[in-house]
Amino acid sequence: QNGEYGVSVLGDGAVEVYHNNAKKFSSHSQGLSIKNEAGGANTSLYVIGAEGQNAEIQMNADDGDDNADYWRFLHVASDNSLRIQNYGSGGWGTSIEANSTGNVELYHNNAKVFYTHPNGAIVKRPSGGATELTIYGSEGNDATLLLAADDGDDNADYWRFLHVASD
């Protein structure tokens, strides 16, 4: 209307979608693009689930024909968390979760092994055996673990564990 484009289908099958005569969405040989060509405001992509339902963006690599070819970003409606998950062994497993209380959790084989909390972070072994936290220095350099009892303004409040690189 009034000389403005809405949708344009090009001769090679490409599709362009416009808003206020500025292209926002286009198809091309590598897939789809969303771009705010008018400038000014941020560019946004909204994925909105139905009331009380999850929203997800799923990516399938390598034709999506194998168990481990799937990844998804999942916004879980029931607890307002964001999860990054991989599909393998017949089901979805969480790799990273960020929840509405500010916690971030890392998972290994779908078991929580590292997470943040109001006092810092916790490394946890999900089943029997010793818990391990490994710190590597770059080749030929020292590796240091520094434990501080306060905000770091007084060196007397530190415990320092140093592994000196051998000559």
Coordinates of N, CA and C in Angstrom, one line a residue:
Q1 N 0.8 -1.2 0.0 CA 0.0 0.0 0.0 C 0.9 1.2 0.0
N2 N 0.5 2.3 -0.7 CA 1.2 3.5 -0.8 C 2.7 3.3 -1.3
G3 N 2.9 2.3 -2.2 CA 4.2 2.1 -2.7 C 5.1 1.3 -1.8
E4 N 4.6 0.8 -0.7 CA 5.5 0.0 0.2 C 5.4 -1.5 -0.1
Y5 N 6.5 -2.2 0.0 CA 6.6 -3.6 -0.2 C 6.1 -4.3 1.1
G6 N 5.5 -5.5 0.9 CA 5.2 -6.4 2.1 C 6.0 -7.6 1.9
V7 N 5.8 -8.3 0.8 CA 6.5 -9.6 0.5 C 6.9 -9.5 -1.0
S8 N 8.1 -9.9 -1.2 CA 8.6 -9.9 -2.6 C 9.2 -11.3 -2.9
V9 N 8.7 -11.9 -4.0 CA 9.3 -13.2 -4.4 C 10.1 -13.0 -5.6
L10 N 11.3 -13.3 -5.6 CA 12.3 -13.0 -6.7 C 12.3 -14.1 -7.7
G11 N 12.9 -13.9 -8.8 CA 12.9 -14.9 -9.9 C 13.6 -16.2 -9.6
D12 N 14.6 -16.1 -8.7 CA 15.3 -17.3 -8.4 C 14.7 -18.1 -7.2
G13 N 13.5 -17.7 -6.8 CA 12.8 -18.3 -5.7 C 13.1 -17.7 -4.3
A14 N 14.0 -16.7 -4.2 CA 14.3 -16.0 -3.0 C 13.0 -15.2 -2.5
V15 N 12.9 -15.1 -1.2 CA 11.7 -14.4 -0.7 C 12.3 -13.3 0.3
E16 N 11.7 -12.1 0.2 CA 12.0 -11.0 1.1 C 10.7 -10.5 1.7
V17 N 10.8 -10.2 3.0 CA 9.7 -9.7 3.8 C 10.1 -8.3 4.3
Y18 N 9.2 -7.4 4.1 CA 9.5 -6.0 4.5 C 8.5 -5.5 5.6
H19 N 9.0 -4.5 6.3 CA 8.1 -3.8 7.3 C 8.5 -2.3 7.1
N20 N 7.5 -1.5 6.9 CA 7.7 -0.1 6.6 C 8.7 0.1 5.5
N21 N 8.6 -0.7 4.5 CA 9.4 -0.6 3.3 C 10.9 -0.9 3.5
A22 N 11.2 -1.5 4.7 CA 12.6 -1.9 5.0 C 12.6 -3.4 5.1
K23 N 13.6 -4.1 4.4 CA 13.7 -5.5 4.4 C 14.1 -6.0 5.7
K24 N 13.4 -7.0 6.3 CA 13.7 -7.5 7.6 C 14.1 -9.0 7.5
F25 N 13.6 -9.7 6.5 CA 13.8 -11.2 6.4 C 14.0 -11.5 4.9
S26 N 15.0 -12.4 4.7 CA 15.2 -12.8 3.3 C 15.7 -14.3 3.3
S27 N 15.4 -15.0 2.2 CA 16.0 -16.3 2.0 C 17.1 -16.2 1.0
H28 N 18.1 -17.1 1.1 CA 19.2 -17.1 0.2 C 19.7 -18.5 0.1
S29 N 20.8 -18.7 -0.7 CA 21.3 -20.1 -0.9 C 21.8 -20.8 0.3
Q30 N 22.2 -20.0 1.4 CA 22.7 -20.7 2.6 C 21.6 -20.8 3.7
G31 N 20.4 -20.2 3.5 CA 19.3 -20.4 4.4 C 18.5 -19.1 4.5
L32 N 18.3 -18.6 5.7 CA 17.5 -17.4 6.0 C 18.3 -16.3 6.7
S33 N 17.9 -15.1 6.5 CA 18.6 -14.0 7.2 C 17.5 -13.1 7.8
I34 N 17.8 -12.6 9.0 CA 16.9 -11.6 9.6 C 17.9 -10.4 9.9
K35 N 17.5 -9.2 9.3 CA 18.4 -8.1 9.5 C 17.6 -6.8 9.5
N36 N 17.9 -5.9 10.4 CA 17.3 -4.6 10.5 C 18.0 -3.7 9.6
E37 N 17.6 -3.7 8.3 CA 18.3 -2.9 7.3 C 18.0 -1.4 7.5
A38 N 16.9 -1.1 8.2 CA 16.6 0.3 8.4 C 17.5 1.0 9.4
G39 N 18.2 0.2 10.2 CA 19.1 0.7 11.2 C 18.3 1.2 12.4
G40 N 19.0 1.8 13.4 CA 18.4 2.4 14.6 C 18.2 1.4 15.7
A41 N 17.1 0.7 15.7 CA 16.7 -0.2 16.8 C 17.5 -1.5 16.7
N42 N 17.5 -2.3 17.7 CA 18.0 -3.6 17.7 C 17.3 -4.5 16.8
T43 N 17.9 -5.6 16.4 CA 17.2 -6.6 15.5 C 16.8 -7.7 16.5
S44 N 15.5 -8.2 16.4 CA 15.0 -9.2 17.3 C 14.3 -10.3 16.5
L45 N 14.5 -11.5 17.0 CA 13.8 -12.7 16.6 C 13.0 -13.2 17.7
Y46 N 11.7 -13.3 17.6 CA 10.9 -13.8 18.7 C 10.4 -15.2 18.4
V47 N 10.6 -16.1 19.4 CA 10.0 -17.4 19.3 C 9.1 -17.5 20.6
I48 N 7.8 -17.5 20.3 CA 6.9 -17.4 21.4 C 6.0 -18.7 21.5
G49 N 6.1 -19.4 22.7 CA 5.3 -20.6 22.9 C 3.9 -20.2 23.3
A50 N 3.0 -21.1 23.2 CA 1.6 -20.8 23.6 C 1.6 -20.6 25.2
E51 N 0.6 -20.0 25.7 CA 0.5 -19.8 27.1 C 0.8 -21.1 27.9
G52 N 1.8 -21.0 28.8 CA 2.2 -22.1 29.6 C 3.0 -23.2 28.9
Q53 N 3.4 -22.9 27.7 CA 4.2 -23.9 26.9 C 5.6 -23.4 26.7
N54 N 6.5 -24.3 26.4 CA 7.9 -24.0 26.1 C 8.1 -23.3 24.8
A55 N 9.2 -22.6 24.6 CA 9.6 -22.1 23.3 C 11.0 -22.7 23.0
E56 N 11.3 -23.0 21.8 CA 12.6 -23.6 21.5 C 13.1 -23.2 20.1
I57 N 14.4 -23.2 20.0 CA 15.0 -23.1 18.7 C 15.9 -24.3 18.6
Q58 N 15.7 -25.1 17.5 CA 16.4 -26.3 17.3 C 17.3 -26.2 16.1
M59 N 18.5 -26.8 16.2 CA 19.4 -26.8 15.1 C 19.8 -28.2 14.9
N60 N 19.7 -28.7 13.6 CA 20.1 -30.0 13.3 C 21.2 -30.0 12.2
A61 N 22.3 -30.5 12.5 CA 23.5 -30.5 11.6 C 23.5 -31.8 10.9
D62 N 24.3 -31.9 9.8 CA 24.6 -33.2 9.1 C 23.3 -33.9 8.8
D63 N 22.3 -33.2 8.2 CA 21.0 -33.7 7.8 C 20.1 -34.1 9.0
G64 N 20.6 -34.0 10.2 CA 19.8 -34.4 11.4 C 19.4 -35.8 11.4
D65 N 20.2 -36.7 10.8 CA 19.9 -38.1 10.7 C 20.6 -39.0 11.7
D66 N 21.4 -38.4 12.6 CA 22.0 -39.2 13.6 C 21.6 -38.7 15.0
N67 N 21.8 -39.6 16.0 CA 21.4 -39.2 17.3 C 22.0 -37.9 17.8
A68 N 23.3 -37.6 17.6 CA 23.9 -36.5 18.2 C 24.0 -35.3 17.2
D69 N 23.1 -35.3 16.2 CA 23.1 -34.1 15.3 C 22.2 -33.0 15.7
Y70 N 21.5 -33.1 16.9 CA 20.5 -32.1 17.3 C 21.0 -31.3 18.5
W71 N 20.8 -30.0 18.4 CA 21.0 -29.1 19.6 C 19.8 -28.2 19.6
R72 N 19.4 -27.8 20.9 CA 18.3 -26.8 21.0 C 18.6 -25.8 22.1
F73 N 18.0 -24.6 21.9 CA 17.9 -23.7 23.0 C 16.4 -23.8 23.4
L74 N 16.2 -24.0 24.7 CA 14.9 -24.3 25.2 C 14.5 -23.3 26.4
H75 N 13.5 -22.5 26.2 CA 13.0 -21.7 27.3 C 11.9 -22.5 27.9
V76 N 12.1 -23.0 29.2 CA 11.1 -23.8 29.9 C 10.1 -22.9 30.6
A77 N 8.9 -23.0 30.2 CA 7.8 -22.2 30.8 C 7.6 -22.4 32.3
S78 N 7.7 -23.7 32.7 CA 7.3 -24.0 34.1 C 8.2 -23.4 35.1
D79 N 9.5 -23.2 34.8 CA 10.5 -22.7 35.8 C 11.3 -21.5 35.2
N80 N 10.9 -21.0 34.1 CA 11.5 -19.8 33.4 C 13.0 -20.0 33.3
S81 N 13.5 -21.2 32.9 CA 14.9 -21.4 32.7 C 15.2 -21.5 31.2
L82 N 16.5 -21.2 30.9 CA 17.0 -21.4 29.6 C 18.0 -22.5 29.6
R83 N 17.8 -23.5 28.7 CA 18.6 -24.7 28.6 C 19.2 -24.8 27.2
I84 N 20.5 -25.2 27.2 CA 21.1 -25.6 25.9 C 21.2 -27.1 26.0
Q85 N 20.6 -27.8 25.1 CA 20.5 -29.3 25.2 C 21.0 -30.0 23.9
N86 N 21.5 -31.2 24.0 CA 21.9 -32.0 22.9 C 21.1 -33.3 23.0
Y87 N 20.7 -33.8 21.8 CA 19.9 -35.0 21.7 C 20.9 -36.2 21.4
G88 N 20.8 -37.2 22.3 CA 21.6 -38.4 22.1 C 21.1 -39.5 22.9
S89 N 21.3 -40.7 22.5 CA 20.8 -41.9 23.2 C 19.3 -41.9 23.4
G90 N 18.6 -41.3 22.5 CA 17.2 -41.4 22.5 C 16.5 -40.3 23.3
G91 N 17.2 -39.3 23.8 CA 16.5 -38.2 24.6 C 17.4 -37.0 24.7
W92 N 16.8 -35.9 25.1 CA 17.4 -34.6 25.3 C 18.2 -34.6 26.6
G93 N 19.5 -34.2 26.6 CA 20.3 -34.0 27.8 C 20.7 -32.6 27.9
T94 N 20.6 -32.0 29.1 CA 21.0 -30.6 29.3 C 22.5 -30.5 29.4
S95 N 23.1 -29.5 28.8 CA 24.5 -29.2 28.9 C 24.7 -28.0 29.7
I96 N 23.9 -26.9 29.5 CA 24.0 -25.7 30.3 C 22.5 -25.3 30.6
E97 N 22.4 -24.8 31.9 CA 21.1 -24.2 32.3 C 21.3 -22.9 33.0
A98 N 20.5 -21.9 32.6 CA 20.5 -20.7 33.4 C 19.1 -20.5 33.9
N99 N 18.9 -20.3 35.2 CA 17.5 -20.2 35.7 C 17.2 -18.8 36.2
S100 N 16.0 -18.5 36.5 CA 15.5 -17.2 36.8 C 16.1 -16.6 38.2
T101 N 16.7 -17.5 39.0 CA 17.2 -17.0 40.2 C 18.7 -16.6 40.0
G102 N 19.2 -16.6 38.8 CA 20.6 -16.2 38.5 C 21.6 -17.3 38.5
N103 N 21.2 -18.5 38.9 CA 22.1 -19.7 38.9 C 22.4 -20.1 37.4
V104 N 23.7 -20.5 37.2 CA 24.1 -21.1 36.0 C 24.6 -22.5 36.3
E105 N 24.2 -23.5 35.6 CA 24.6 -24.9 35.9 C 25.2 -25.5 34.6
L106 N 26.3 -26.3 34.8 CA 26.9 -27.1 33.7 C 26.7 -28.5 34.0
Y107 N 26.4 -29.3 33.0 CA 26.1 -30.7 33.1 C 27.1 -31.6 32.3
H108 N 27.4 -32.8 32.8 CA 28.1 -33.8 32.0 C 27.3 -35.1 32.1
N109 N 27.0 -35.6 30.9 CA 26.1 -36.8 30.8 C 24.8 -36.5 31.5
N110 N 24.3 -35.4 31.4 CA 23.0 -35.0 32.0 C 23.0 -34.9 33.5
A111 N 24.1 -34.9 34.1 CA 24.2 -34.7 35.6 C 24.9 -33.4 35.9
K112 N 24.4 -32.7 36.8 CA 24.9 -31.4 37.2 C 26.3 -31.6 37.9
V113 N 27.3 -30.9 37.3 CA 28.7 -31.1 37.9 C 29.3 -29.7 38.3
F114 N 28.7 -28.6 37.9 CA 29.2 -27.3 38.3 C 28.0 -26.3 38.3
Y115 N 27.9 -25.5 39.4 CA 26.9 -24.6 39.4 C 27.2 -23.4 40.3
T116 N 26.6 -22.3 40.0 CA 26.8 -21.1 40.8 C 25.7 -21.0 41.9
H117 N 26.0 -20.3 42.9 CA 25.0 -20.0 44.0 C 25.4 -18.7 44.6
P118 N 24.6 -18.1 45.5 CA 24.8 -16.8 46.1 C 26.2 -16.6 46.7
N119 N 26.9 -17.7 47.2 CA 28.2 -17.5 47.8 C 29.3 -17.9 46.9
G120 N 29.1 -18.2 45.6 CA 30.2 -18.6 44.7 C 29.8 -19.6 43.7
A121 N 30.6 -20.7 43.7 CA 30.3 -21.8 42.7 C 30.7 -23.1 43.4
I122 N 30.1 -24.2 42.9 CA 30.3 -25.5 43.5 C 30.7 -26.5 42.3
V123 N 31.7 -27.3 42.5 CA 32.0 -28.4 41.6 C 31.6 -29.6 42.4
K124 N 30.8 -30.5 41.7 CA 30.2 -31.6 42.3 C 30.3 -32.9 41.4
R125 N 30.7 -34.0 42.0 CA 30.8 -35.2 41.3 C 29.4 -35.9 41.5
P126 N 28.7 -36.2 40.4 CA 27.3 -36.7 40.5 C 27.2 -38.1 41.1
S127 N 28.2 -38.9 41.0 CA 28.1 -40.2 41.6 C 29.5 -40.5 42.4
G128 N 29.6 -41.7 42.9 CA 30.8 -42.1 43.7 C 32.1 -41.7 43.2
G129 N 33.1 -41.6 44.0 CA 34.4 -41.3 43.6 C 34.8 -39.9 44.0
A130 N 36.1 -39.5 43.8 CA 36.6 -38.2 44.2 C 36.1 -37.1 43.2
T131 N 35.9 -35.9 43.7 CA 35.6 -34.8 42.9 C 36.9 -34.1 42.5
E132 N 37.0 -33.7 41.2 CA 38.3 -33.2 40.7 C 38.1 -31.8 40.1
L133 N 38.9 -30.9 40.5 CA 39.0 -29.6 39.8 C 40.5 -29.5 39.4
T134 N 40.7 -29.4 38.1 CA 42.0 -29.3 37.5 C 42.3 -27.9 37.0
I135 N 43.5 -27.4 37.3 CA 43.9 -26.1 36.8 C 45.2 -26.3 36.0
Y136 N 45.2 -25.9 34.8 CA 46.4 -26.1 34.0 C 47.0 -24.7 33.7
G137 N 48.3 -24.6 33.8 CA 49.0 -23.5 33.3 C 49.4 -23.8 31.9
S138 N 49.7 -22.8 31.1 CA 50.2 -23.0 29.8 C 51.6 -23.6 29.8
E139 N 51.9 -24.3 28.7 CA 53.2 -25.0 28.7 C 54.4 -24.2 29.2
G140 N 55.1 -24.7 30.2 CA 56.3 -24.0 30.7 C 55.9 -22.9 31.8
N141 N 54.7 -22.7 32.1 CA 54.3 -21.6 33.0 C 53.7 -22.3 34.3
D142 N 53.7 -21.5 35.4 CA 53.2 -22.0 36.6 C 51.6 -22.1 36.6
A143 N 51.1 -22.9 37.5 CA 49.6 -23.0 37.7 C 49.4 -22.6 39.1
T144 N 48.4 -21.7 39.4 CA 48.1 -21.2 40.7 C 46.6 -21.4 41.0
L145 N 46.4 -21.8 42.3 CA 45.0 -21.8 42.8 C 45.1 -20.8 44.0
L146 N 44.2 -19.8 43.9 CA 44.2 -18.8 45.0 C 42.9 -18.8 45.6
L147 N 42.9 -19.0 47.0 CA 41.6 -19.0 47.7 C 41.7 -17.7 48.6
A148 N 40.6 -16.9 48.5 CA 40.5 -15.7 49.3 C 39.3 -15.7 50.2
A149 N 39.6 -15.2 51.5 CA 38.5 -15.2 52.5 C 37.7 -14.0 52.5
D150 N 38.1 -12.9 51.7 CA 37.4 -11.7 51.7 C 37.4 -11.2 50.2
D151 N 37.2 -9.9 50.1 CA 37.1 -9.3 48.8 C 38.5 -9.0 48.1
G152 N 39.5 -9.5 48.7 CA 40.8 -9.5 48.1 C 41.6 -8.2 48.4
D153 N 41.2 -7.5 49.4 CA 42.0 -6.2 49.7 C 43.1 -6.4 50.7
D154 N 43.3 -7.7 51.2 CA 44.4 -7.9 52.2 C 45.0 -9.2 51.9
N155 N 46.3 -9.2 51.5 CA 47.0 -10.4 51.2 C 47.1 -11.5 52.3
A156 N 46.9 -11.1 53.5 CA 46.9 -12.0 54.6 C 45.7 -13.0 54.6
D157 N 44.7 -12.7 53.8 CA 43.5 -13.5 53.8 C 43.5 -14.5 52.6
Y158 N 44.6 -14.7 52.1 CA 44.8 -15.6 50.9 C 45.5 -16.9 51.3
W159 N 45.0 -18.0 50.7 CA 45.8 -19.3 50.6 C 46.1 -19.4 49.2
R160 N 47.4 -19.6 48.9 CA 47.9 -19.8 47.5 C 48.5 -21.1 47.4
F161 N 48.1 -21.9 46.4 CA 48.7 -23.2 46.1 C 49.3 -23.0 44.7
L162 N 50.6 -23.2 44.6 CA 51.4 -22.9 43.4 C 52.1 -24.2 43.0
H163 N 51.9 -24.5 41.7 CA 52.7 -25.6 41.1 C 53.7 -24.9 40.2
V164 N 55.0 -24.9 40.5 CA 56.0 -24.3 39.7 C 56.4 -25.1 38.5
A165 N 56.3 -24.6 37.4 CA 56.7 -25.3 36.2 C 58.2 -25.7 36.3
S166 N 58.5 -26.9 35.9 CA 59.9 -27.4 36.0 C 60.7 -26.8 34.8
D167 N 62.0 -26.6 35.1 CA 62.9 -26.0 34.1 C 63.3 -27.1 33.0

